Amino acid sequence: MRRNRKKILSGFLVVGLIAVLCTSAAALDVKVKGKAEMAGYWENNRAMVEDDAVAQRYFTTFIQLDPVFHVADGLKLVTRFEGLERVAGLKSIGSEGPWGRNSQNEQNIAMKRGYISAKILGGVLDVGYMGAGRTGTDFMDYDADVFRIKYVYTTGPWKIQVLTEKAGENSLGPNGYSDADRDKYQITPSYKWSGGEVGTQFQWYRYNDQEHAASNPYKQNYYLLCPWFKATYGPVYVEGEINYYFGKAYDYNDPATVEDRDYESFNYYLMGKYTFGPAYVGAQIARVQGQDSTKTDKWNVPGAPSSQGHMVYQPTLVLWNDWTNRWTNQGLGKNGVISNNNAYWVNNAQLYQIMAGYKPFEKLSFDVTFAIAKADETPSGYIDGDYGKELDLYASYRLYDNLTYTVAFGYLWAGDYWKGTNANAQVGDDWLLMHKLTLTF
C-alpha cells in the first residue's frame, strides 16, 4: 500500500512540475510532445514446441512525454518521462536494477532524459542524459538514454557531430579504481542533398571496467565504423549501411592464461523500394555476424544494444520482436534458444525479405512482408541453422490525425534451428496477432 502511495505521489509531482514550469514565467515557452500505445497480443506457441502449445493473450500500455522548456532564444531544457510500460493486470516479472526489462522500474513514472541544449559558436551543444543508439539508417538501431556531451555543427549541406559518452562509472566508492570506466568517443560527418544523404560514424570504445576483475581481468579497446547512404531516384528509394568492428575485443592482463581476442565483425544492410501510384514493392537483405567457433582468437559478435532501450530495427513481427520479449520476459523456443538471451534484437542472422504495400486512400494502408532467416553461424552442436520463414500482414487506419489503429498478424514456419542440439526434438510453428492504438501529439 505504501509503495502504491509513493507511485501516485510521484505521478502527481511529475505532472505538477510540468504544470508549474508551464505557467510560472511568461518568458518560458514549453512544448510537450509524446505518445501513448495501448496494445493487445495473442501469441500461439512462443515455446516453439509441437503438440504442447501454450497460448499467451495479454494487453499492454506505454506512455511517453517529451516536454521541452525554451528558456531563451537558442537555449532549452529537453526532457523525457515514461510510465505505465507494463502488462495489464501483471506485476513486474523482469529483473530489477539498471538492466531490468518489464521490471517495477519500467512500470513506474520515470524521468528518462534531461539535457541542456544551447546554440554556441555556430553549432549546438547538448549536455546531459539524452538519446543514443541511432546511426544513419534503422539497421541495428535502438533508443537508449545515456549521459553525453555532444556538439553538432552544420554548414550548408554538411553536418559534423562529435561527442563523448559515459557508459559506465567505476571510480567512486571503496572499491573504485581510477581509469576503470566505460567510455565512448564518436565523430559523425554527413552530407545531405535534395535526394538523399551520405555519412559515416566512427566510434571508439574504451572499456576498462573489467581490468580489476577477480577472474581473468581484461580491457576492451575497439572501434566501430558505420558508413551509410539514403537516396531517392524518381520512384526508387534505396538505403544501406555497414557496421564494422575492429580492435581489441578482449585484451587480457595475463594472455598466457587466457588468449586475447581481436574484434572482427562485419555487418551490412541494404533495402530498396519502388513506388507506383498508391502501391510499393521492395526488398531488403541484412547480415548480422555470428561467432565463428573455430576462431578462438577472434570475436565476431557485434556489440549488444542496451536492454534498457527500445529496438528500432524490428524487420519481423515474430522473430526478434523487442516488445513481446519485453512483455513476456521469455525468449523464443522452449529454452529461449534463439541467440541465448538476446531474442529482442537481430543477431547471428542472415535475413532476406520482400515487401509490398497499398494505400487505397489517405487514412488506410496495407503492408505485407515475407522473410527467410537463417543463422549466420550455426552454434556448435546445433542440428541446423535454419530459423524458418515468416509472413507478416499489417493494416493501419487513421481514426484521427493523431490516432492510428493497427492490426498485424505474423506466422513463423519454424526451421530446425529450434531443435537445438537434439535431433529428435519436435518443433512447432508460432503465430502472433497484435492490435494497437497509437496516440501521438
Tab-separated table of C-alpha atoms in Angstrom:
chain	number	residue	atom	x	y	z
A	1	MET	CA	0.000	0.000	0.000
A	2	ARG	CA	2.858	2.349	0.863
A	3	ARG	CA	4.521	1.616	-2.493
A	4	ASN	CA	1.277	2.436	-4.347
A	5	ARG	CA	1.003	5.750	-2.474
A	6	LYS	CA	4.578	6.570	-3.500
A	7	LYS	CA	3.812	5.796	-7.137
A	8	ILE	CA	0.710	8.018	-7.104
A	9	LEU	CA	2.645	10.799	-5.359
A	10	SER	CA	5.449	10.547	-7.913
A	11	GLY	CA	2.931	10.879	-10.724
A	12	PHE	CA	1.389	13.996	-9.175
A	13	LEU	CA	4.857	15.507	-8.684
A	14	VAL	CA	5.799	14.981	-12.334
A	15	VAL	CA	2.539	16.455	-13.626
A	16	GLY	CA	2.734	19.261	-11.093
A	17	LEU	CA	6.315	20.108	-12.051
A	18	ILE	CA	5.384	20.400	-15.724
A	19	ALA	CA	2.297	22.479	-14.903
A	20	VAL	CA	4.220	24.891	-12.653
A	21	LEU	CA	7.014	25.372	-15.163
A	22	CYS	CA	4.466	25.943	-17.907
A	23	THR	CA	2.721	28.761	-16.010
A	24	SER	CA	5.266	30.289	-13.625
A	25	ALA	CA	7.101	32.532	-16.075
A	26	ALA	CA	5.726	34.305	-19.095
A	27	ALA	CA	9.118	34.132	-20.798
A	28	LEU	CA	9.259	30.346	-20.542
A	29	ASP	CA	7.803	28.600	-23.579
A	30	VAL	CA	7.015	24.922	-23.007
A	31	LYS	CA	6.149	22.482	-25.758
A	32	VAL	CA	5.142	18.926	-24.960
A	33	LYS	CA	5.208	16.085	-27.447
A	34	GLY	CA	4.585	12.451	-26.719
A	35	LYS	CA	2.793	9.242	-27.488
A	36	ALA	CA	0.623	6.609	-25.860
A	37	GLU	CA	0.318	2.992	-27.007
A	38	MET	CA	-2.375	0.565	-25.888
A	39	ALA	CA	-1.981	-2.885	-27.422
A	40	GLY	CA	-3.264	-6.427	-27.264
A	41	TYR	CA	-1.278	-9.580	-28.133
A	42	TRP	CA	-2.208	-13.175	-28.817
A	43	GLU	CA	0.754	-15.467	-29.427
A	44	ASN	CA	0.082	-19.104	-30.125
A	45	ASN	CA	3.302	-21.009	-29.451
A	46	ARG	CA	6.204	-18.917	-28.147
A	47	ALA	CA	7.902	-22.052	-26.822
A	48	MET	CA	8.044	-23.381	-30.415
A	49	VAL	CA	7.106	-26.926	-29.391
A	50	GLU	CA	4.852	-29.392	-31.195
A	51	ASP	CA	1.561	-30.585	-29.631
A	52	ASP	CA	2.219	-28.645	-26.436
A	53	ALA	CA	1.438	-25.074	-27.429
A	54	VAL	CA	0.671	-22.604	-24.638
A	55	ALA	CA	-1.104	-19.520	-25.981
A	56	GLN	CA	-0.374	-16.142	-24.406
A	57	ARG	CA	-3.039	-13.420	-24.522
A	58	TYR	CA	-2.436	-10.082	-22.810
A	59	PHE	CA	-2.835	-6.288	-23.004
A	60	THR	CA	-0.027	-3.729	-22.628
A	61	THR	CA	0.317	0.016	-22.065
A	62	PHE	CA	3.090	2.540	-22.663
A	63	ILE	CA	3.121	6.350	-22.280
A	64	GLN	CA	5.925	8.739	-23.228
A	65	LEU	CA	6.056	12.517	-22.621
A	66	ASP	CA	8.693	14.836	-24.111
A	67	PRO	CA	8.438	18.319	-22.547
A	68	VAL	CA	10.885	20.898	-23.958
A	69	PHE	CA	11.424	24.090	-21.943
A	70	HIS	CA	12.519	27.005	-24.155
A	71	VAL	CA	14.300	29.337	-21.744
A	72	ALA	CA	15.682	31.820	-24.274
A	73	ASP	CA	16.409	32.025	-27.968
A	74	GLY	CA	18.827	29.171	-28.611
A	75	LEU	CA	18.632	27.788	-25.053
A	76	LYS	CA	16.364	24.987	-23.857
A	77	LEU	CA	15.986	22.089	-21.447
A	78	VAL	CA	14.927	18.858	-23.181
A	79	THR	CA	13.301	16.126	-21.067
A	80	ARG	CA	11.542	12.776	-21.388
A	81	PHE	CA	9.254	10.931	-18.983
A	82	GLU	CA	7.936	7.392	-19.433
A	83	GLY	CA	5.432	5.358	-17.483
A	84	LEU	CA	2.892	2.529	-17.473
A	85	GLU	CA	5.250	0.353	-19.519
A	86	ARG	CA	3.616	-2.841	-18.377
A	87	VAL	CA	1.370	-5.820	-18.991
A	88	ALA	CA	-2.147	-5.091	-17.738
A	89	GLY	CA	-3.008	-6.936	-14.531
A	90	LEU	CA	0.514	-8.330	-14.080
A	91	LYS	CA	3.127	-7.372	-11.544
A	92	SER	CA	6.698	-6.938	-12.699
A	93	ILE	CA	8.338	-10.117	-13.995
A	94	GLY	CA	11.676	-8.707	-15.131
A	95	SER	CA	14.779	-8.305	-13.012
A	96	GLU	CA	15.208	-5.098	-11.051
A	97	GLY	CA	18.299	-2.962	-11.391
A	98	PRO	CA	19.664	-0.933	-14.287
A	99	TRP	CA	19.158	-3.662	-16.925
A	100	GLY	CA	15.684	-4.792	-15.913
A	101	ARG	CA	13.071	-5.303	-18.649
A	102	ASN	CA	9.396	-5.178	-17.682
A	103	SER	CA	10.516	-4.525	-14.111
A	104	GLN	CA	8.992	-2.300	-11.444
A	105	ASN	CA	11.385	0.444	-12.505
A	106	GLU	CA	9.981	0.364	-16.043
A	107	GLN	CA	6.365	0.405	-14.850
A	108	ASN	CA	6.680	3.477	-12.633
A	109	ILE	CA	6.742	7.033	-13.930
A	110	ALA	CA	10.417	7.741	-14.557
A	111	MET	CA	12.451	10.615	-15.916
A	112	LYS	CA	14.489	9.110	-18.760
A	113	ARG	CA	16.144	12.124	-20.308
A	114	GLY	CA	17.158	15.614	-19.286
A	115	TYR	CA	19.775	17.710	-21.018
A	116	ILE	CA	20.683	21.328	-21.686
A	117	SER	CA	20.752	22.330	-25.342
A	118	ALA	CA	22.430	25.622	-26.262
A	119	LYS	CA	23.442	27.263	-29.531
A	120	ILE	CA	27.131	28.048	-29.084
A	121	LEU	CA	29.869	29.034	-31.567
A	122	GLY	CA	27.633	28.479	-34.555
A	123	GLY	CA	26.624	24.969	-33.510
A	124	VAL	CA	24.527	23.211	-30.867
A	125	LEU	CA	25.948	21.928	-27.565
A	126	ASP	CA	23.946	19.264	-25.684
A	127	VAL	CA	24.962	18.113	-22.179
A	128	GLY	CA	23.113	15.571	-20.019
A	129	TYR	CA	21.082	12.393	-20.394
A	130	MET	CA	19.881	12.093	-23.996
A	131	GLY	CA	19.021	9.587	-26.675
A	132	ALA	CA	21.660	7.225	-28.066
A	133	GLY	CA	21.935	4.131	-30.232
A	134	ARG	CA	20.954	5.542	-33.635
A	135	THR	CA	23.163	5.672	-36.716
A	136	GLY	CA	22.252	6.539	-40.311
A	137	THR	CA	19.523	4.025	-41.216
A	138	ASP	CA	17.428	1.973	-38.767
A	139	PHE	CA	19.742	-1.039	-39.152
A	140	MET	CA	20.778	-2.320	-35.695
A	141	ASP	CA	19.467	0.909	-34.116
A	142	TYR	CA	17.917	1.228	-30.680
A	143	ASP	CA	16.767	4.030	-28.384
A	144	ALA	CA	18.696	4.301	-25.131
A	145	ASP	CA	19.130	7.028	-22.511
A	146	VAL	CA	22.751	7.817	-21.632
A	147	PHE	CA	24.915	10.697	-20.428
A	148	ARG	CA	26.605	12.510	-23.294
A	149	ILE	CA	28.409	15.723	-24.129
A	150	LYS	CA	27.617	16.359	-27.791
A	151	TYR	CA	28.386	19.168	-30.216
A	152	VAL	CA	26.816	19.460	-33.683
A	153	TYR	CA	27.970	21.945	-36.306
A	154	THR	CA	26.077	22.458	-39.566
A	155	THR	CA	27.197	24.444	-42.583
A	156	GLY	CA	25.207	24.209	-45.785
A	157	PRO	CA	24.672	20.525	-46.672
A	158	TRP	CA	27.420	19.390	-44.288
A	159	LYS	CA	26.979	18.364	-40.660
A	160	ILE	CA	29.563	17.090	-38.197
A	161	GLN	CA	28.784	15.651	-34.775
A	162	VAL	CA	31.337	14.928	-32.050
A	163	LEU	CA	30.576	13.512	-28.617
A	164	THR	CA	31.772	11.655	-25.588
A	165	GLU	CA	29.565	9.196	-23.732
A	166	LYS	CA	29.838	7.846	-20.193
A	167	ALA	CA	28.693	4.240	-20.482
A	168	GLY	CA	29.892	3.203	-17.019
A	169	GLU	CA	31.441	4.837	-13.937
A	170	ASN	CA	33.706	2.783	-11.651
A	171	SER	CA	35.999	5.259	-9.888
A	172	LEU	CA	33.753	6.007	-6.887
A	173	GLY	CA	33.289	4.186	-3.594
A	174	PRO	CA	35.636	1.988	-1.535
A	175	ASN	CA	36.029	-0.469	-4.434
A	176	GLY	CA	36.565	2.168	-7.094
A	177	TYR	CA	39.574	2.289	-9.400
A	178	SER	CA	40.965	5.177	-11.376
A	179	ASP	CA	40.657	4.783	-15.146
A	180	ALA	CA	38.291	1.834	-14.826
A	181	ASP	CA	35.270	3.343	-16.596
A	182	ARG	CA	33.391	2.549	-19.785
A	183	ASP	CA	33.814	5.480	-22.192
A	184	LYS	CA	32.795	6.076	-25.801
A	185	TYR	CA	34.014	8.721	-28.211
A	186	GLN	CA	32.346	9.427	-31.519
A	187	ILE	CA	32.607	11.585	-34.633
A	188	THR	CA	29.933	11.615	-37.373
A	189	PRO	CA	30.294	13.667	-40.558
A	190	SER	CA	27.391	13.629	-43.035
A	191	TYR	CA	26.283	15.320	-46.248
A	192	LYS	CA	22.694	15.926	-47.424
A	193	TRP	CA	21.280	16.827	-50.794
A	194	SER	CA	17.738	17.147	-52.129
A	195	GLY	CA	17.552	13.434	-52.979
A	196	GLY	CA	19.299	11.838	-50.045
A	197	GLU	CA	22.233	11.777	-47.656
A	198	VAL	CA	25.510	10.008	-47.037
A	199	GLY	CA	27.607	9.821	-43.905
A	200	THR	CA	29.782	7.738	-41.654
A	201	GLN	CA	30.094	7.296	-37.925
A	202	PHE	CA	33.323	6.390	-36.172
A	203	GLN	CA	33.156	5.218	-32.540
A	204	TRP	CA	35.950	4.410	-30.112
A	205	TYR	CA	35.049	2.111	-27.214
A	206	ARG	CA	37.412	2.292	-24.257
A	207	TYR	CA	36.083	-0.135	-21.638
A	208	ASN	CA	38.302	-0.758	-18.613
A	209	ASP	CA	35.644	-1.860	-16.124
A	210	GLN	CA	36.857	-5.493	-16.085
A	211	GLU	CA	40.541	-4.691	-15.662
A	212	HIS	CA	40.389	-5.461	-11.923
A	213	ALA	CA	38.032	-8.454	-12.105
A	214	ALA	CA	38.801	-11.294	-9.703
A	215	SER	CA	38.962	-13.844	-12.521
A	216	ASN	CA	40.657	-13.313	-15.903
A	217	PRO	CA	40.731	-9.497	-15.854
A	218	TYR	CA	40.751	-7.775	-19.243
A	219	LYS	CA	40.338	-4.465	-21.080
A	220	GLN	CA	38.405	-3.664	-24.245
A	221	ASN	CA	39.702	-1.138	-26.745
A	222	TYR	CA	37.920	-1.368	-30.076
A	223	TYR	CA	36.346	0.714	-32.847
A	224	LEU	CA	33.145	0.797	-34.884
A	225	LEU	CA	32.887	2.236	-38.394
A	226	CYS	CA	29.360	2.807	-39.770
A	227	PRO	CA	29.086	4.293	-43.282
A	228	TRP	CA	25.541	4.699	-44.644
A	229	PHE	CA	23.576	6.230	-47.515
A	230	LYS	CA	19.979	7.110	-48.391
A	231	ALA	CA	18.912	8.111	-51.886
A	232	THR	CA	15.757	8.705	-53.925
A	233	TYR	CA	15.781	8.419	-57.710
A	234	GLY	CA	12.302	9.182	-59.011
A	235	PRO	CA	10.043	6.354	-57.781
A	236	VAL	CA	13.005	4.364	-56.411
A	237	TYR	CA	14.312	4.670	-52.846
A	238	VAL	CA	17.408	2.828	-51.627
A	239	GLU	CA	19.379	2.845	-48.388
A	240	GLY	CA	22.223	0.840	-46.946
A	241	GLU	CA	24.618	0.644	-44.023
A	242	ILE	CA	27.751	-1.229	-42.935
A	243	ASN	CA	28.754	-1.836	-39.298
A	244	TYR	CA	32.388	-2.918	-38.983
A	245	TYR	CA	34.003	-3.607	-35.601
A	246	PHE	CA	37.783	-3.884	-35.207
A	247	GLY	CA	40.404	-3.523	-32.482
A	248	LYS	CA	40.839	-5.439	-29.225
A	249	ALA	CA	37.648	-7.117	-28.019
A	250	TYR	CA	39.378	-8.862	-25.088
A	251	ASP	CA	42.854	-7.767	-24.017
A	252	TYR	CA	43.603	-9.983	-21.007
A	253	ASN	CA	46.029	-8.909	-18.302
A	254	ASP	CA	47.612	-12.356	-18.437
A	255	PRO	CA	47.384	-13.588	-22.044
A	256	ALA	CA	49.385	-16.663	-21.080
A	257	THR	CA	46.308	-17.848	-19.123
A	258	VAL	CA	43.544	-16.716	-21.494
A	259	GLU	CA	44.075	-15.963	-25.184
A	260	ASP	CA	43.400	-12.392	-26.328
A	261	ARG	CA	40.664	-11.835	-28.896
A	262	ASP	CA	40.734	-9.319	-31.722
A	263	TYR	CA	37.441	-7.763	-32.798
A	264	GLU	CA	36.434	-8.716	-36.324
A	265	SER	CA	32.741	-8.223	-37.073
A	266	PHE	CA	31.303	-7.236	-40.452
A	267	ASN	CA	27.562	-6.490	-40.671
A	268	TYR	CA	25.555	-4.981	-43.512
A	269	TYR	CA	22.077	-3.971	-44.644
A	270	LEU	CA	20.572	-2.957	-47.995
A	271	MET	CA	16.941	-2.047	-48.685
A	272	GLY	CA	15.148	-0.754	-51.775
A	273	LYS	CA	11.560	0.275	-52.590
A	274	TYR	CA	9.775	1.097	-55.837
A	275	THR	CA	6.609	3.225	-55.557
A	276	PHE	CA	3.943	3.314	-58.245
A	277	GLY	CA	0.750	5.238	-57.553
A	278	PRO	CA	-0.702	4.164	-54.185
A	279	ALA	CA	1.422	0.991	-54.012
A	280	TYR	CA	5.035	-0.053	-53.498
A	281	VAL	CA	7.201	-3.170	-53.669
A	282	GLY	CA	10.602	-3.663	-52.117
A	283	ALA	CA	13.187	-5.963	-50.632
A	284	GLN	CA	15.946	-5.982	-48.049
A	285	ILE	CA	18.922	-8.129	-47.150
A	286	ALA	CA	20.762	-7.977	-43.847
A	287	ARG	CA	23.621	-9.805	-42.210
A	288	VAL	CA	24.495	-9.634	-38.510
A	289	GLN	CA	27.587	-11.719	-37.939
A	290	GLY	CA	27.588	-14.679	-35.576
A	291	GLN	CA	30.508	-16.129	-33.647
A	292	ASP	CA	32.764	-18.475	-35.601
A	293	SER	CA	33.501	-21.180	-33.013
A	294	THR	CA	36.653	-22.239	-34.888
A	295	LYS	CA	38.338	-18.856	-34.363
A	296	THR	CA	39.273	-18.725	-30.705
A	297	ASP	CA	41.444	-15.620	-31.209
A	298	LYS	CA	38.622	-13.590	-32.831
A	299	TRP	CA	35.401	-12.035	-31.570
A	300	ASN	CA	32.756	-11.748	-34.301
A	301	VAL	CA	29.575	-10.725	-32.452
A	302	PRO	CA	28.605	-7.030	-32.790
A	303	GLY	CA	28.018	-5.002	-29.662
A	304	ALA	CA	24.681	-5.712	-27.963
A	305	PRO	CA	22.176	-2.857	-27.681
A	306	SER	CA	21.189	-1.639	-24.251
A	307	SER	CA	18.354	-3.722	-22.838
A	308	GLN	CA	17.044	-0.535	-21.234
A	309	GLY	CA	16.302	0.928	-24.637
A	310	HIS	CA	13.729	0.088	-27.287
A	311	MET	CA	14.819	-1.573	-30.508
A	312	VAL	CA	14.227	0.471	-33.663
A	313	TYR	CA	15.210	-2.211	-36.192
A	314	GLN	CA	12.492	-4.868	-35.993
A	315	PRO	CA	12.017	-6.246	-39.527
A	316	THR	CA	9.748	-9.141	-38.491
A	317	LEU	CA	6.755	-9.483	-36.184
A	318	VAL	CA	7.518	-12.854	-34.541
A	319	LEU	CA	11.280	-13.254	-34.864
A	320	TRP	CA	13.309	-10.701	-32.888
A	321	ASN	CA	10.312	-8.788	-31.572
A	322	ASP	CA	11.629	-6.488	-28.858
A	323	TRP	CA	8.190	-5.812	-27.395
A	324	THR	CA	6.955	-9.397	-27.000
A	325	ASN	CA	10.299	-10.328	-25.440
A	326	ARG	CA	9.949	-7.391	-23.078
A	327	TRP	CA	6.350	-8.136	-22.106
A	328	THR	CA	6.767	-11.900	-21.605
A	329	ASN	CA	10.376	-11.895	-20.335
A	330	GLN	CA	10.730	-15.044	-22.459
A	331	GLY	CA	12.854	-15.737	-25.497
A	332	LEU	CA	11.558	-17.745	-28.435
A	333	GLY	CA	11.966	-21.517	-28.204
A	334	LYS	CA	11.434	-23.919	-25.324
A	335	ASN	CA	14.568	-22.631	-23.613
A	336	GLY	CA	14.714	-19.256	-25.317
A	337	VAL	CA	17.377	-20.762	-27.539
A	338	ILE	CA	17.445	-18.067	-30.210
A	339	SER	CA	20.862	-16.486	-29.707
A	340	ASN	CA	20.716	-17.282	-25.997
A	341	ASN	CA	19.061	-14.385	-24.140
A	342	ASN	CA	19.248	-11.827	-26.940
A	343	ALA	CA	15.933	-12.577	-28.635
A	344	TYR	CA	14.963	-8.930	-28.593
A	345	TRP	CA	17.449	-7.876	-31.287
A	346	VAL	CA	18.533	-9.241	-34.655
A	347	ASN	CA	21.835	-11.064	-34.204
A	348	ASN	CA	23.662	-14.042	-35.683
A	349	ALA	CA	21.391	-13.761	-38.688
A	350	GLN	CA	21.142	-13.628	-42.439
A	351	LEU	CA	17.806	-12.123	-43.442
A	352	TYR	CA	16.207	-11.973	-46.890
A	353	GLN	CA	12.872	-10.165	-47.077
A	354	ILE	CA	10.445	-8.959	-49.742
A	355	MET	CA	7.708	-6.420	-49.032
A	356	ALA	CA	4.747	-4.691	-50.621
A	357	GLY	CA	2.154	-2.134	-49.612
A	358	TYR	CA	-1.016	-0.485	-50.826
A	359	LYS	CA	-2.738	2.735	-49.699
A	360	PRO	CA	-6.248	2.854	-51.209
A	361	PHE	CA	-6.911	6.236	-49.595
A	362	GLU	CA	-5.179	8.642	-47.230
A	363	LYS	CA	-6.249	7.108	-43.922
A	364	LEU	CA	-5.887	3.401	-44.738
A	365	SER	CA	-2.785	1.358	-45.576
A	366	PHE	CA	-1.911	-2.322	-46.014
A	367	ASP	CA	1.564	-3.878	-45.851
A	368	VAL	CA	2.875	-7.410	-46.290
A	369	THR	CA	6.367	-8.875	-45.852
A	370	PHE	CA	7.842	-12.343	-46.353
A	371	ALA	CA	11.209	-13.221	-44.852
A	372	ILE	CA	13.656	-16.114	-44.915
A	373	ALA	CA	16.079	-16.185	-41.998
A	374	LYS	CA	18.973	-18.388	-41.004
A	375	ALA	CA	21.821	-18.248	-38.540
A	376	ASP	CA	24.975	-16.602	-39.841
A	377	GLU	CA	26.953	-19.170	-37.838
A	378	THR	CA	25.261	-22.359	-36.671
A	379	PRO	CA	26.104	-22.734	-32.965
A	380	SER	CA	28.397	-25.611	-32.091
A	381	GLY	CA	26.445	-28.864	-31.749
A	382	TYR	CA	23.200	-27.477	-33.214
A	383	ILE	CA	21.363	-29.639	-35.736
A	384	ASP	CA	20.737	-26.828	-38.215
A	385	GLY	CA	20.936	-23.064	-38.672
A	386	ASP	CA	17.531	-22.507	-40.303
A	387	TYR	CA	15.368	-20.083	-38.271
A	388	GLY	CA	12.481	-20.502	-40.688
A	389	LYS	CA	10.221	-18.398	-42.916
A	390	GLU	CA	7.868	-15.649	-41.756
A	391	LEU	CA	4.853	-13.950	-43.322
A	392	ASP	CA	3.663	-10.673	-41.769
A	393	LEU	CA	0.466	-8.762	-42.593
A	394	TYR	CA	-0.296	-5.214	-41.410
A	395	ALA	CA	-3.326	-2.928	-41.717
A	396	SER	CA	-3.457	0.614	-40.308
A	397	TYR	CA	-6.326	3.096	-40.187
A	398	ARG	CA	-6.001	6.690	-39.008
A	399	LEU	CA	-9.041	7.389	-36.843
A	400	TYR	CA	-7.904	10.962	-36.108
A	401	ASP	CA	-4.910	12.931	-37.340
A	402	ASN	CA	-3.165	11.844	-34.136
A	403	LEU	CA	-4.744	8.436	-33.503
A	404	THR	CA	-3.978	5.273	-35.503
A	405	TYR	CA	-5.350	1.755	-35.121
A	406	THR	CA	-3.082	-1.046	-36.346
A	407	VAL	CA	-3.775	-4.772	-36.734
A	408	ALA	CA	-0.923	-7.153	-37.542
A	409	PHE	CA	-0.589	-10.904	-37.994
A	410	GLY	CA	2.657	-12.825	-38.269
A	411	TYR	CA	3.206	-16.528	-38.957
A	412	LEU	CA	6.593	-18.202	-38.455
A	413	TRP	CA	7.203	-21.576	-40.094
A	414	ALA	CA	9.823	-22.877	-37.684
A	415	GLY	CA	13.120	-24.193	-39.012
A	416	ASP	CA	15.299	-26.894	-37.477
A	417	TYR	CA	17.411	-24.343	-35.612
A	418	TRP	CA	14.823	-24.655	-32.854
A	419	LYS	CA	15.789	-28.280	-32.273
A	420	GLY	CA	18.991	-27.027	-30.732
A	421	THR	CA	21.325	-29.971	-30.138
A	422	ASN	CA	18.520	-32.571	-30.022
A	423	ALA	CA	17.970	-34.212	-33.425
A	424	ASN	CA	14.798	-35.906	-32.121
A	425	ALA	CA	13.165	-32.693	-30.891
A	426	GLN	CA	9.809	-31.826	-32.464
A	427	VAL	CA	9.317	-28.109	-33.057
A	428	GLY	CA	6.104	-26.286	-33.881
A	429	ASP	CA	5.242	-23.104	-35.749
A	430	ASP	CA	4.340	-19.866	-33.991
A	431	TRP	CA	1.934	-17.092	-34.904
A	432	LEU	CA	1.224	-13.698	-33.363
A	433	LEU	CA	-1.857	-11.483	-33.619
A	434	MET	CA	-1.418	-7.900	-32.449
A	435	HIS	CA	-3.651	-4.846	-32.459
A	436	LYS	CA	-2.676	-1.432	-31.166
A	437	LEU	CA	-3.952	2.103	-30.672
A	438	THR	CA	-1.219	4.735	-31.046
A	439	LEU	CA	-1.829	8.332	-29.968
A	440	THR	CA	0.771	10.946	-30.912
A	441	PHE	CA	0.813	14.626	-30.046
